[in-house]
Coordinates of C-alpha atoms (C1' of nucleotides) in Angstrom, one line a residue:
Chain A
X76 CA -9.5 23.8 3.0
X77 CA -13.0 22.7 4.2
X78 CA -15.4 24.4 6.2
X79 CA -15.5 21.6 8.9
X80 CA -13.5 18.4 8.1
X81 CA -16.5 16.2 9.0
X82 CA -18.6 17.4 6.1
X83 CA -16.2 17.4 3.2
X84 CA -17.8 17.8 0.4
X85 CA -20.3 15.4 -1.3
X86 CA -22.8 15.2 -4.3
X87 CA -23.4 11.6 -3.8
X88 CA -26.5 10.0 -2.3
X89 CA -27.2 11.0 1.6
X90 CA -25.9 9.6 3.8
X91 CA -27.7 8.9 7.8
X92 CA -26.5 11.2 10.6
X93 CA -25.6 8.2 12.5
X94 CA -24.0 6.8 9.6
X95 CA -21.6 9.8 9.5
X96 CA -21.1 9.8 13.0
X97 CA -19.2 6.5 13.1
X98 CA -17.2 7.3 9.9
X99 CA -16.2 10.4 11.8
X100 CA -15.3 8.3 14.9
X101 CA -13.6 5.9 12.3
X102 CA -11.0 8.7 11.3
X103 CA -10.5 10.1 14.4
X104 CA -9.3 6.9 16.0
X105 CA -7.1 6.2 12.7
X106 CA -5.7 10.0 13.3
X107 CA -5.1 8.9 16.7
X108 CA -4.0 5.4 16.1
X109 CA -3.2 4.5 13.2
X110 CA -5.1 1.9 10.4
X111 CA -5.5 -1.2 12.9
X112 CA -7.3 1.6 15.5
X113 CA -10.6 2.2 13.4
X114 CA -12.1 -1.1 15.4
X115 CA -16.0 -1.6 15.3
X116 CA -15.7 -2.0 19.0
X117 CA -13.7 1.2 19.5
X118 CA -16.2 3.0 16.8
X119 CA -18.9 2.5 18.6
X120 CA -17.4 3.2 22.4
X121 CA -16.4 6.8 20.7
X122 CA -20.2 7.3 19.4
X123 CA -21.6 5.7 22.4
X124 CA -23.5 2.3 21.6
X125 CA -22.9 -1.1 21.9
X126 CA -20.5 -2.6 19.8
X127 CA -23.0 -4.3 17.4
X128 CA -24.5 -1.9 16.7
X129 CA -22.4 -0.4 14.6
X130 CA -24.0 -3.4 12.0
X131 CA -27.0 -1.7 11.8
X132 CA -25.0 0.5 9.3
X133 CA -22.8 -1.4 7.9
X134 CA -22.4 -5.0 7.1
X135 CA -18.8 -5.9 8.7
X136 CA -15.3 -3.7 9.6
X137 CA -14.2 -3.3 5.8
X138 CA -17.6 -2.3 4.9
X139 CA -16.8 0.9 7.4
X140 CA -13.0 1.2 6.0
X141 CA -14.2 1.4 2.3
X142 CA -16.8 4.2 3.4
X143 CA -14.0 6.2 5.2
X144 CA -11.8 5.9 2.4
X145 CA -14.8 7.0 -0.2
X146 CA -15.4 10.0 2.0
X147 CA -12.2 11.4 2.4
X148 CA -11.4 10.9 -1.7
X149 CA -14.1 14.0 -1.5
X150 CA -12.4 16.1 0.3
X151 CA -10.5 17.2 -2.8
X152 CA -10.9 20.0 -4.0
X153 CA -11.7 20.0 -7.8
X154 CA -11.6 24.0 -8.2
X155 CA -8.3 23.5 -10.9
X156 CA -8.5 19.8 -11.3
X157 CA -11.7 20.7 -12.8
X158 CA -11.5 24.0 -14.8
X159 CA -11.7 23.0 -18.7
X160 CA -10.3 26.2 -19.1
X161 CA -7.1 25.7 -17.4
X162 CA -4.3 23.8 -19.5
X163 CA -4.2 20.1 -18.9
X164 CA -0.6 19.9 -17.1
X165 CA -2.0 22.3 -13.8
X166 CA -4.9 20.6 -14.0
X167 CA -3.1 17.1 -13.7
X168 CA -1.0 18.4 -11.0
X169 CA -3.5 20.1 -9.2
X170 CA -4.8 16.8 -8.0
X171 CA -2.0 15.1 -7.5
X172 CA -1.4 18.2 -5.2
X173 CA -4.5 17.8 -3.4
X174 CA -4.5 14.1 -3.5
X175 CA -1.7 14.3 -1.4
X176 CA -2.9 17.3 0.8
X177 CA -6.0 15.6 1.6
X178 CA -3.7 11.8 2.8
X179 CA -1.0 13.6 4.0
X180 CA -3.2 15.0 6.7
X181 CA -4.5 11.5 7.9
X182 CA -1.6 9.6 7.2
X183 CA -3.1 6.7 9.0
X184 CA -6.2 6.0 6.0
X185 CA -3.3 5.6 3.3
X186 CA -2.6 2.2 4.0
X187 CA -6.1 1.7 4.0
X188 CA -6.9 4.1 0.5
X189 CA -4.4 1.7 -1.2
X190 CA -5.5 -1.8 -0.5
X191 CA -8.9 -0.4 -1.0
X192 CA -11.0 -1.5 -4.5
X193 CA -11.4 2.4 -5.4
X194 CA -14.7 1.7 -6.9
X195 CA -16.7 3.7 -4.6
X196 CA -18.6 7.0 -6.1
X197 CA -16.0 9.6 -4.9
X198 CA -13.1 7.3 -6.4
X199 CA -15.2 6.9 -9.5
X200 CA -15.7 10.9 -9.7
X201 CA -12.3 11.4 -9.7
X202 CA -10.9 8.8 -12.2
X203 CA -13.9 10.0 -14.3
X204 CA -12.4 13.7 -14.6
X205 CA -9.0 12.8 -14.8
X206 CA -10.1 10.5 -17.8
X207 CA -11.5 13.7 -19.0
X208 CA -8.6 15.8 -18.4
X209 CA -6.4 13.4 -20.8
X210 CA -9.2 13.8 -23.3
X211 CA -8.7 17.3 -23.0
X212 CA -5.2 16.6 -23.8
X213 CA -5.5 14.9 -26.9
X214 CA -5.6 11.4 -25.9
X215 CA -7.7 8.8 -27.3
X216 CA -9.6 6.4 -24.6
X217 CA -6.6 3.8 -24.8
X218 CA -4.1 6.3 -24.1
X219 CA -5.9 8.2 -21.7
X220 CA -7.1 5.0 -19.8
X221 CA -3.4 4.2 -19.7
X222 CA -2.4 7.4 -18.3
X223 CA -4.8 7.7 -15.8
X224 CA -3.9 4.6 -14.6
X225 CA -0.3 5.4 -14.5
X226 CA -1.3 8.6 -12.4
X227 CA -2.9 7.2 -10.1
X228 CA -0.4 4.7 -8.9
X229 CA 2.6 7.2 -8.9
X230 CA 0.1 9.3 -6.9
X231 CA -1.0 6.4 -4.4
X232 CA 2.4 4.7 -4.6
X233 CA 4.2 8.1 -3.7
X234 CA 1.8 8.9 -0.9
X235 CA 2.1 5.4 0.4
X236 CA 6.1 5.2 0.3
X237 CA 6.4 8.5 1.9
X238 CA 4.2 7.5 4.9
X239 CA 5.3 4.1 5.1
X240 CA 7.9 2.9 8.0
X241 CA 7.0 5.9 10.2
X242 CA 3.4 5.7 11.0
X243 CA 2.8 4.3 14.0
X244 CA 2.1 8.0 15.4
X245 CA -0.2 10.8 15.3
X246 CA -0.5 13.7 13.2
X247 CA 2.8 13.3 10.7
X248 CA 5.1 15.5 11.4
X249 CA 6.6 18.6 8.9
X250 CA 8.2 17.2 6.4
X251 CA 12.1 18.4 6.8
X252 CA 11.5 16.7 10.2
X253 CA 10.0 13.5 7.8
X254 CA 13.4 14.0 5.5
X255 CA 15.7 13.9 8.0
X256 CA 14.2 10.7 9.9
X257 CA 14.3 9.1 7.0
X258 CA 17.8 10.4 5.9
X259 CA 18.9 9.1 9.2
X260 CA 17.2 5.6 9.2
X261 CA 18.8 4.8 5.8
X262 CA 22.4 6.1 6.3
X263 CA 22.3 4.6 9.8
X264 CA 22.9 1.0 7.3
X265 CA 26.1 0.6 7.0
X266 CA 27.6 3.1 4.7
X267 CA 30.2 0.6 3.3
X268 CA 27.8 -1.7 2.6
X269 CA 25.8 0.5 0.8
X270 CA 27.3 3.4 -0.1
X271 CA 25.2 4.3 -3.0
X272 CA 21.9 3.8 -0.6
X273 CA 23.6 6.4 2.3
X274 CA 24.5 8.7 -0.4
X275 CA 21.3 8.8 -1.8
X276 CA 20.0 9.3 1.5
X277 CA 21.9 12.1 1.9
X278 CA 21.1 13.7 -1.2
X279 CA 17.6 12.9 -1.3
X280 CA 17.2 14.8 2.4
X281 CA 18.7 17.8 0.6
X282 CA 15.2 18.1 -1.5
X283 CA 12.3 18.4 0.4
X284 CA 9.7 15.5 -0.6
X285 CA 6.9 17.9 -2.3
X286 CA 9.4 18.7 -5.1
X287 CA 10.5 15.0 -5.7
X288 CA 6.7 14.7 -6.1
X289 CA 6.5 16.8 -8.6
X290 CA 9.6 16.2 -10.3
X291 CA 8.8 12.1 -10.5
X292 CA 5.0 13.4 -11.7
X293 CA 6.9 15.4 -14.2
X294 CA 8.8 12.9 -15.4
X295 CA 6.2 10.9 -16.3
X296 CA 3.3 13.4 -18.0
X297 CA 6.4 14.0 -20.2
X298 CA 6.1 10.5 -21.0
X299 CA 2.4 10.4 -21.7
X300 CA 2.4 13.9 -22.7
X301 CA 0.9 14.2 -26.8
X302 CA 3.2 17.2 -27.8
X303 CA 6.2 16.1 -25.9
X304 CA 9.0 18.4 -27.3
X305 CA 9.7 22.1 -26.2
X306 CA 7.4 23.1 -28.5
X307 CA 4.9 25.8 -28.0
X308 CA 2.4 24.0 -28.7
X309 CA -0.1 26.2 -30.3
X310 CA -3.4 24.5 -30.4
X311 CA -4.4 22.1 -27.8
X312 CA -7.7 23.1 -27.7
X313 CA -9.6 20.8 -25.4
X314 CA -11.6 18.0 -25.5
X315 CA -12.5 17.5 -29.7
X316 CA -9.8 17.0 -31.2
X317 CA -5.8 16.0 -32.3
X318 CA -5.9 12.3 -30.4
X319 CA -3.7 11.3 -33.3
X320 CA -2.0 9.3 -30.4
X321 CA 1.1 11.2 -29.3
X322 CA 3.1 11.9 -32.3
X323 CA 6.9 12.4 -31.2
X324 CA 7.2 11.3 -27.8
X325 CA 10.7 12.0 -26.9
X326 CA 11.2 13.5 -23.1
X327 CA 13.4 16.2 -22.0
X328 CA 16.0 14.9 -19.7
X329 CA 16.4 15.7 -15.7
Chain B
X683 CA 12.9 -19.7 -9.9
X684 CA 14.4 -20.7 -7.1
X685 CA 15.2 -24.1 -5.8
X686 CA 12.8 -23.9 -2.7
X687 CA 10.5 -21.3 -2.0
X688 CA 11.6 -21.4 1.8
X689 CA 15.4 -20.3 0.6
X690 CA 15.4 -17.9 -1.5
X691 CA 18.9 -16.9 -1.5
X692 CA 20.4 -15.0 0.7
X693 CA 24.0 -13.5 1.6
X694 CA 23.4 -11.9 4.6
X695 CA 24.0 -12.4 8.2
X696 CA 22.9 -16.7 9.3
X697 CA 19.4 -16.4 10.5
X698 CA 18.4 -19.3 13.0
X699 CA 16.6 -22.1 11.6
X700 CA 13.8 -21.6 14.1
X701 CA 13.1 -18.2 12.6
X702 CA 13.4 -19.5 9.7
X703 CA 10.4 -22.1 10.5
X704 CA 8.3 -18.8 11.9
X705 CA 8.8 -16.9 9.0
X706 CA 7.8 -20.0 6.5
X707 CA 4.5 -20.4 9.2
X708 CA 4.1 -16.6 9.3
X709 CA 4.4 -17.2 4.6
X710 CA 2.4 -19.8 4.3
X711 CA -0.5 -18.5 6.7
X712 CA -0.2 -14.8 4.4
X713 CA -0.5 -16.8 1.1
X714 CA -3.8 -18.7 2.8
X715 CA -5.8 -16.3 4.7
X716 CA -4.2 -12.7 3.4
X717 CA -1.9 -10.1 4.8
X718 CA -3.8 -10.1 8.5
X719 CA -3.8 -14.1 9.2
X720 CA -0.1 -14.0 9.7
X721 CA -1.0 -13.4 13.2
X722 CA 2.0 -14.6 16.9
X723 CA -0.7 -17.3 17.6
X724 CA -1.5 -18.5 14.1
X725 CA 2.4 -18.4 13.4
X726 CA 3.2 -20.1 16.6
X727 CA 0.7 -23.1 16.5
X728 CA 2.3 -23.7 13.2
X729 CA 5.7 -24.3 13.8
X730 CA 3.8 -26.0 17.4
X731 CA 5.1 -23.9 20.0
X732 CA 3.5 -21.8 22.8
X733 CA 2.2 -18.1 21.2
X734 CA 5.0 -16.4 23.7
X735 CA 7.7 -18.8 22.0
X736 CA 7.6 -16.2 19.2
X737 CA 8.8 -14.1 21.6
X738 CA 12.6 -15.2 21.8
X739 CA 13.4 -14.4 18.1
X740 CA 11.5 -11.3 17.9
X741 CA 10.6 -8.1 19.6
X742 CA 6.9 -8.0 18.4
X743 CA 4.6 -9.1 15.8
X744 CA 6.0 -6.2 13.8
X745 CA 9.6 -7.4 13.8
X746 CA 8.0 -10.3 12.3
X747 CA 6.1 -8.9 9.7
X748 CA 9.6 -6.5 8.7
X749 CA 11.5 -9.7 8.7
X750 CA 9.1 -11.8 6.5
X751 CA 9.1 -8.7 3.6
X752 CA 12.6 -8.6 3.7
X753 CA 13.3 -12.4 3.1
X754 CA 10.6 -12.2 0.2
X755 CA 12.5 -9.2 -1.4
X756 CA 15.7 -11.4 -1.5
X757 CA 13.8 -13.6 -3.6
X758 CA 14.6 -11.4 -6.3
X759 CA 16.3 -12.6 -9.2
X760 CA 19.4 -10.3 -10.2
X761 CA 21.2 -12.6 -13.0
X762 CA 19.9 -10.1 -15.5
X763 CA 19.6 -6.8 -13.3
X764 CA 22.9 -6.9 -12.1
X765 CA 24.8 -8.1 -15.0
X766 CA 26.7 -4.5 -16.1
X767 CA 27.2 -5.3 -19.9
X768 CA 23.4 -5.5 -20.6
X769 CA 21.8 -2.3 -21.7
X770 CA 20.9 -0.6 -18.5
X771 CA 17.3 -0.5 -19.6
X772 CA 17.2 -4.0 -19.9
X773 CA 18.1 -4.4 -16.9
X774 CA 15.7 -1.9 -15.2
X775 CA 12.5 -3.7 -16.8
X776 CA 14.5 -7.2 -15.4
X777 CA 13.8 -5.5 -11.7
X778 CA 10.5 -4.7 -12.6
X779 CA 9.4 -7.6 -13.5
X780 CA 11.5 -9.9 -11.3
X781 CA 9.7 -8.0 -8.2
X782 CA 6.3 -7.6 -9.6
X783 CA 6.5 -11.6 -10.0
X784 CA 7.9 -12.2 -6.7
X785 CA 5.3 -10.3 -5.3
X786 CA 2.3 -11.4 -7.7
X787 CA 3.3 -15.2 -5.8
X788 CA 2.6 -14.1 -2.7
X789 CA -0.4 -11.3 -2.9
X790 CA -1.1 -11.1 1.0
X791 CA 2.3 -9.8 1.2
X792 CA 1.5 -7.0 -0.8
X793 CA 0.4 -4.6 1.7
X794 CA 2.9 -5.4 4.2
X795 CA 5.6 -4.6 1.4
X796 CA 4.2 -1.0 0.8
X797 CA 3.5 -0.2 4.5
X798 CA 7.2 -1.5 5.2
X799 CA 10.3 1.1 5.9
X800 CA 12.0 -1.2 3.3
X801 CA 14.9 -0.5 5.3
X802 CA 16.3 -4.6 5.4
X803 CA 19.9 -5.7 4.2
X804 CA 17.5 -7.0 1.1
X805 CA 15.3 -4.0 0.6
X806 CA 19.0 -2.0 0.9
X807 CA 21.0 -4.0 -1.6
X808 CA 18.2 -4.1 -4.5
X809 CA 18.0 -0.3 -3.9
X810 CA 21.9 0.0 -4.3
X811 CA 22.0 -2.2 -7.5
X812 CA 19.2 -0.2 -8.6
X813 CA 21.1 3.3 -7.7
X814 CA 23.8 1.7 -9.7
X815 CA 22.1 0.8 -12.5
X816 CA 21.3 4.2 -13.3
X817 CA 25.1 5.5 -12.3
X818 CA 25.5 3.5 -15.3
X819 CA 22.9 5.0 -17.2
X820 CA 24.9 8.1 -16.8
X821 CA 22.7 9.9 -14.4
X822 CA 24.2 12.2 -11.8
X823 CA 24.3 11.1 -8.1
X824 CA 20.9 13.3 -7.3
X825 CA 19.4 12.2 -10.6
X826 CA 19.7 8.8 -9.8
X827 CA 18.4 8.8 -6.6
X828 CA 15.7 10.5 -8.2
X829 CA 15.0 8.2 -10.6
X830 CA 15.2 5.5 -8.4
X831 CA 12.9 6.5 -5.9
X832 CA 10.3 7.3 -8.6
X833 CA 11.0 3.6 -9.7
X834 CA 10.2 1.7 -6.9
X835 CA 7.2 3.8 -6.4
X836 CA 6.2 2.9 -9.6
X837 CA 6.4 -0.7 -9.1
X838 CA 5.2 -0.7 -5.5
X839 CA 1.7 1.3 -6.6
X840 CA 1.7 -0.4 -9.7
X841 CA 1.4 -4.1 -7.8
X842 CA -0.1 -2.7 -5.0
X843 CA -3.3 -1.5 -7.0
X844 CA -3.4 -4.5 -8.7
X845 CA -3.9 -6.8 -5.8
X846 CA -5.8 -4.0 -4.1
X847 CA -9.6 -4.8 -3.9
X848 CA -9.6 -8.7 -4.4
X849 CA -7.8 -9.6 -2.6
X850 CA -8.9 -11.9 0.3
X851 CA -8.5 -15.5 -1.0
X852 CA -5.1 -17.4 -1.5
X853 CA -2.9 -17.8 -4.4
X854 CA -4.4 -14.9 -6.8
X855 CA -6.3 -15.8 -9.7
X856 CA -4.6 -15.9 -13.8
X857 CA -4.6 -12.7 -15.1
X858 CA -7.1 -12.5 -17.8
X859 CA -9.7 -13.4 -14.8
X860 CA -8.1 -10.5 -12.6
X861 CA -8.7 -8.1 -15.6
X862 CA -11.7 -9.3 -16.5
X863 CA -13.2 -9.0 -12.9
X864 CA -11.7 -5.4 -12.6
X865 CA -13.2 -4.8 -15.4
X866 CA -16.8 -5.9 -14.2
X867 CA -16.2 -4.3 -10.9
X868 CA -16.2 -1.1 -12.6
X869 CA -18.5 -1.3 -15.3
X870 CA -21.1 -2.2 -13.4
X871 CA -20.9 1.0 -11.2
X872 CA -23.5 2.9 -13.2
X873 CA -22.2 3.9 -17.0
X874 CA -23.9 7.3 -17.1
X875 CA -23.1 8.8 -13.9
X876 CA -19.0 7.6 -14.8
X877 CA -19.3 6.9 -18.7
X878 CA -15.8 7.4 -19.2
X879 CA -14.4 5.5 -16.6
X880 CA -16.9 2.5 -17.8
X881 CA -15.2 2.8 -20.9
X882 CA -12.0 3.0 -19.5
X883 CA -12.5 -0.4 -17.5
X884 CA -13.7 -1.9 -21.1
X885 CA -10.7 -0.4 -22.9
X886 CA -8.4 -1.6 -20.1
X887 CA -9.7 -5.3 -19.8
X888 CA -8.3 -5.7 -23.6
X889 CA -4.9 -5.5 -22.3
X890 CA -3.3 -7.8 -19.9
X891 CA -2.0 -6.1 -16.9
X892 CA 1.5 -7.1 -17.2
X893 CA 1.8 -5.2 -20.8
X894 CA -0.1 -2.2 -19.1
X895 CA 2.7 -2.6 -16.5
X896 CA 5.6 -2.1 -19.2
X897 CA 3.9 0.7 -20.2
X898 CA 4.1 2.9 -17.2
X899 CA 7.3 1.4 -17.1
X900 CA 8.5 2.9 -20.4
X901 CA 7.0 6.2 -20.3
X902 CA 8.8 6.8 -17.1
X903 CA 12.0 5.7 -18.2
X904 CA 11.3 7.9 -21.4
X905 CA 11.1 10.8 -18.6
X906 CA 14.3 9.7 -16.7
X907 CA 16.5 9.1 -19.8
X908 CA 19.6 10.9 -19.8
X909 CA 20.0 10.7 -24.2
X910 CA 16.5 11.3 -24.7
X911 CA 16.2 11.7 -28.4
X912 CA 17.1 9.9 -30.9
X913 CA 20.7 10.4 -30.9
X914 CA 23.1 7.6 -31.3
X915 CA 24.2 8.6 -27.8
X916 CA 28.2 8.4 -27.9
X917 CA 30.0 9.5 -25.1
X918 CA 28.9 9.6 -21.6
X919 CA 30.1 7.1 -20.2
X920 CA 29.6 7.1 -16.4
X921 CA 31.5 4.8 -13.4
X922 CA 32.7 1.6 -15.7
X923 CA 32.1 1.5 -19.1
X924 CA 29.8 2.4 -21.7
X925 CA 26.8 2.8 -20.1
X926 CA 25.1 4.1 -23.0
X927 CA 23.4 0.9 -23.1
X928 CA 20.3 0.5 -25.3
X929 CA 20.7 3.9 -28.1
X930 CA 17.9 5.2 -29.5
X931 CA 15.1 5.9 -27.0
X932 CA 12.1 6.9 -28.5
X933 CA 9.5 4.1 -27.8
X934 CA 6.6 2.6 -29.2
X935 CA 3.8 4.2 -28.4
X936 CA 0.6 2.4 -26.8
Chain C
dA73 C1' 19.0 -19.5 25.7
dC74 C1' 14.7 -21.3 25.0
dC75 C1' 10.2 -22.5 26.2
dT76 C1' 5.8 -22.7 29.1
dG77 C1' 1.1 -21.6 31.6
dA78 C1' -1.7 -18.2 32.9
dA79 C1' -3.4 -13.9 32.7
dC80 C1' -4.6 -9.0 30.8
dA81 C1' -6.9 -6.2 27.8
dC82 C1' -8.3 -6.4 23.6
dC83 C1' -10.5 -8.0 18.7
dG84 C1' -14.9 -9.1 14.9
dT85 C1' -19.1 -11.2 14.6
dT86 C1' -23.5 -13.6 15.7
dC87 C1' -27.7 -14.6 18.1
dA88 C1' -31.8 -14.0 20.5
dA89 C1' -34.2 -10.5 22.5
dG90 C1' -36.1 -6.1 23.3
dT91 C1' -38.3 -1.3 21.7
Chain D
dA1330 C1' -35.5 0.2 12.1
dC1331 C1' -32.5 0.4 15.7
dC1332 C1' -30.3 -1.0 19.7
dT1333 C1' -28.8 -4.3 23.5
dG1334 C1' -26.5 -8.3 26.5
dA1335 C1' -24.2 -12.2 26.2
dA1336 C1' -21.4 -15.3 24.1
dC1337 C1' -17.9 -17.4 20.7
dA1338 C1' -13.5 -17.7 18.9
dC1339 C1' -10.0 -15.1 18.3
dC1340 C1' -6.0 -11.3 19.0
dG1341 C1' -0.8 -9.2 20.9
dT1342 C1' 1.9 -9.0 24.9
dT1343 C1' 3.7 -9.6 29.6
dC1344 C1' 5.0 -12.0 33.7
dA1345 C1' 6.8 -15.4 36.6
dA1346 C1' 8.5 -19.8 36.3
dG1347 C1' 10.8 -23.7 34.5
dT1348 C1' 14.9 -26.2 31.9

DNA sequence: ACCTGAACACCGTTCAAGT
DNA sequence: ACCTGAACACCGTTCAAGT
């Protein structure tokens, strides 16, 4: 949670009142409407000045988008993500957690976060620390380059899928409501035609979607994860050391 | 490959041949001018009718837009995917990179895919091979769903970020320049405020994209597998046959 | 069924001008 | 530096009308 979700957190270099102002009219309109609504036009009715104006700030419409999408990536809280004292598995999840948090509540920028370059400073902050937390793991750079990678488009991709098809809306609306839409739109295809697809459907609307986020996010740190097996581990002390590449890699099952 | 680009190969219901025409217009004008130039006017003076012609063959631009992704995703090559004596892994990774090829041809498409309900007779039959597949891996009816939800998130965000960012000219450049300009993109963002994720861009650029793609891939399907370790497998076998495709499971690592 | 002209309410962006 | 009016070349969509 944020204090006020206009200022949500940032380390970066300041940015102008004004400048702010339109981003904030930006995600509003988005919230409202949807990706295509954040227009330079309607930006700059919301703040009050003519249309051009709004390239005294910026130099065209994506210009604006990739700023919107920079500022929100702040809004995550990095309270566990960022704790070197924590192990490296809550502090993996932890973000994807508040990743997630943080779209899920403007469902209309996600679209927008994942055809954007990610190379703005808040984007960078976070790959940097999750680069860190597979270091902390035990990962070499290769490895942990790799991982990060993969994390961030199961995070991105899951995010995307899961608000994809229903958007056109508002606010996005609980997620057993979410479930059952999408139960509903998939088994509504002909069940003969597809009966593995409608049985799926049906199944999958039996879990809510948070814990097949976490499962698939499971899945897959099991699959990057150094120590792999059951084992308790023992060491694992951050940062320095093991890096020997994962040794045995095999995965637990479902 | 496929004989022409403009008929993929498709089983389902006849589709006029004047939709047909808007949806090559509404292809060709993505693969020029990106996701957002597959506009009813653009689309319209193509095929040389009247903007409103559009109109007659579908609801909206939308309607459009769904149709376009689906006919692209029946573009899909299943000889190998669907063929129920090859290894099931074999035939996972066959998806994988049949789809991420498909859609690598036509980039602008990209975002329309992942913002799609991916609820088409296309979309609908790849998903119930796919669910098939891993009947035949010997996962469970919730497993599989499972794991085949986390796949096509995987291969959605995994070609979704890699067409993310540059992304407005036509065809899509060779790979090695994709990585390598990736790679500059982020290295130049300042190595000591982000030194690992400098690194990280430098580490990455030494592999090609489509190996990095494997990867994630693998260690996924190391999280999903049903034998896990090393064992020989034996019995588990699931609807048909076998099905304990591929044996021994523990992969390669990096 | 299929297409059209005309109109409506929108877009992003630029240019010359003002303070 | 910051903002404006006016204009340009675009949008999606609807309506009434034609064949």
């Amino acid at each position: 949670m944020e204090a006020t979700s206009s200022t949500p957190k940032r380390r970066g270099p300041p940015r102008s009142l004004r400048e702010d102002d339109l981003l904030d009219a930006a995600l509003s309109l988005v919230d409202e409407g949807g990706p295509e609504a954040a227009s330079v036009r309607g930006i700059a009715a919301r703040v009050g000045v003519a249309p051009n104006a709004v390239y005294t700030y910026f130099r065209d419409r994506s210009a604006v988008i990739r700023a919107l999408v920079d500022r929100l990536l702040g809004g995550v809280d990095h309270d566990v993500f960022a704790d070197r004292s924590q192990p490296w598995r809550a502090r993996v999840e932890s973000l994807a957690l508040e990743l997630r948090r943080q779209l899920a509540t403007h469902p209309g920028v996600v679209p927008l976060v994942i055809a954007s370059p990610l190379d703005g400073p808040q984007a960078l902050t976070l790959h940097e620390r999750l680069l860190e937390v597979f270091a902390d793991a035990g990962l070499d750079d290769v490895a942990a380059a790799r991982a990060s990678y993969l994390l961030v488009t199961y995070m991105l991709g899951s995010v995307a899928l899961d608000v994809a098809g229903a958007l056109k809306p508002g606010p996005l609306p609980p997620e057993p409501a979410r479930v059952a839409a999408r139960h509903s739109a998939f088994a509504a295809a002909s069940a003969d035609r597809f009966p593995r697809a409608s049985a799926a459907a049906a199944t999958v609307a039996a879990y809510v979607s948070t814990e097949q986020y976490l499962w698939g996010l499971r899945r897959l740190l099991d699959g990057v994860d150094p120590e792999s097996e059951d084992a308790p581990s023992a060491g694992a002390e951050p940062n320095g050391r093991i890096a020997t590449g994962h040794g045995s890699t095999c995965p637990r099952s479902s």
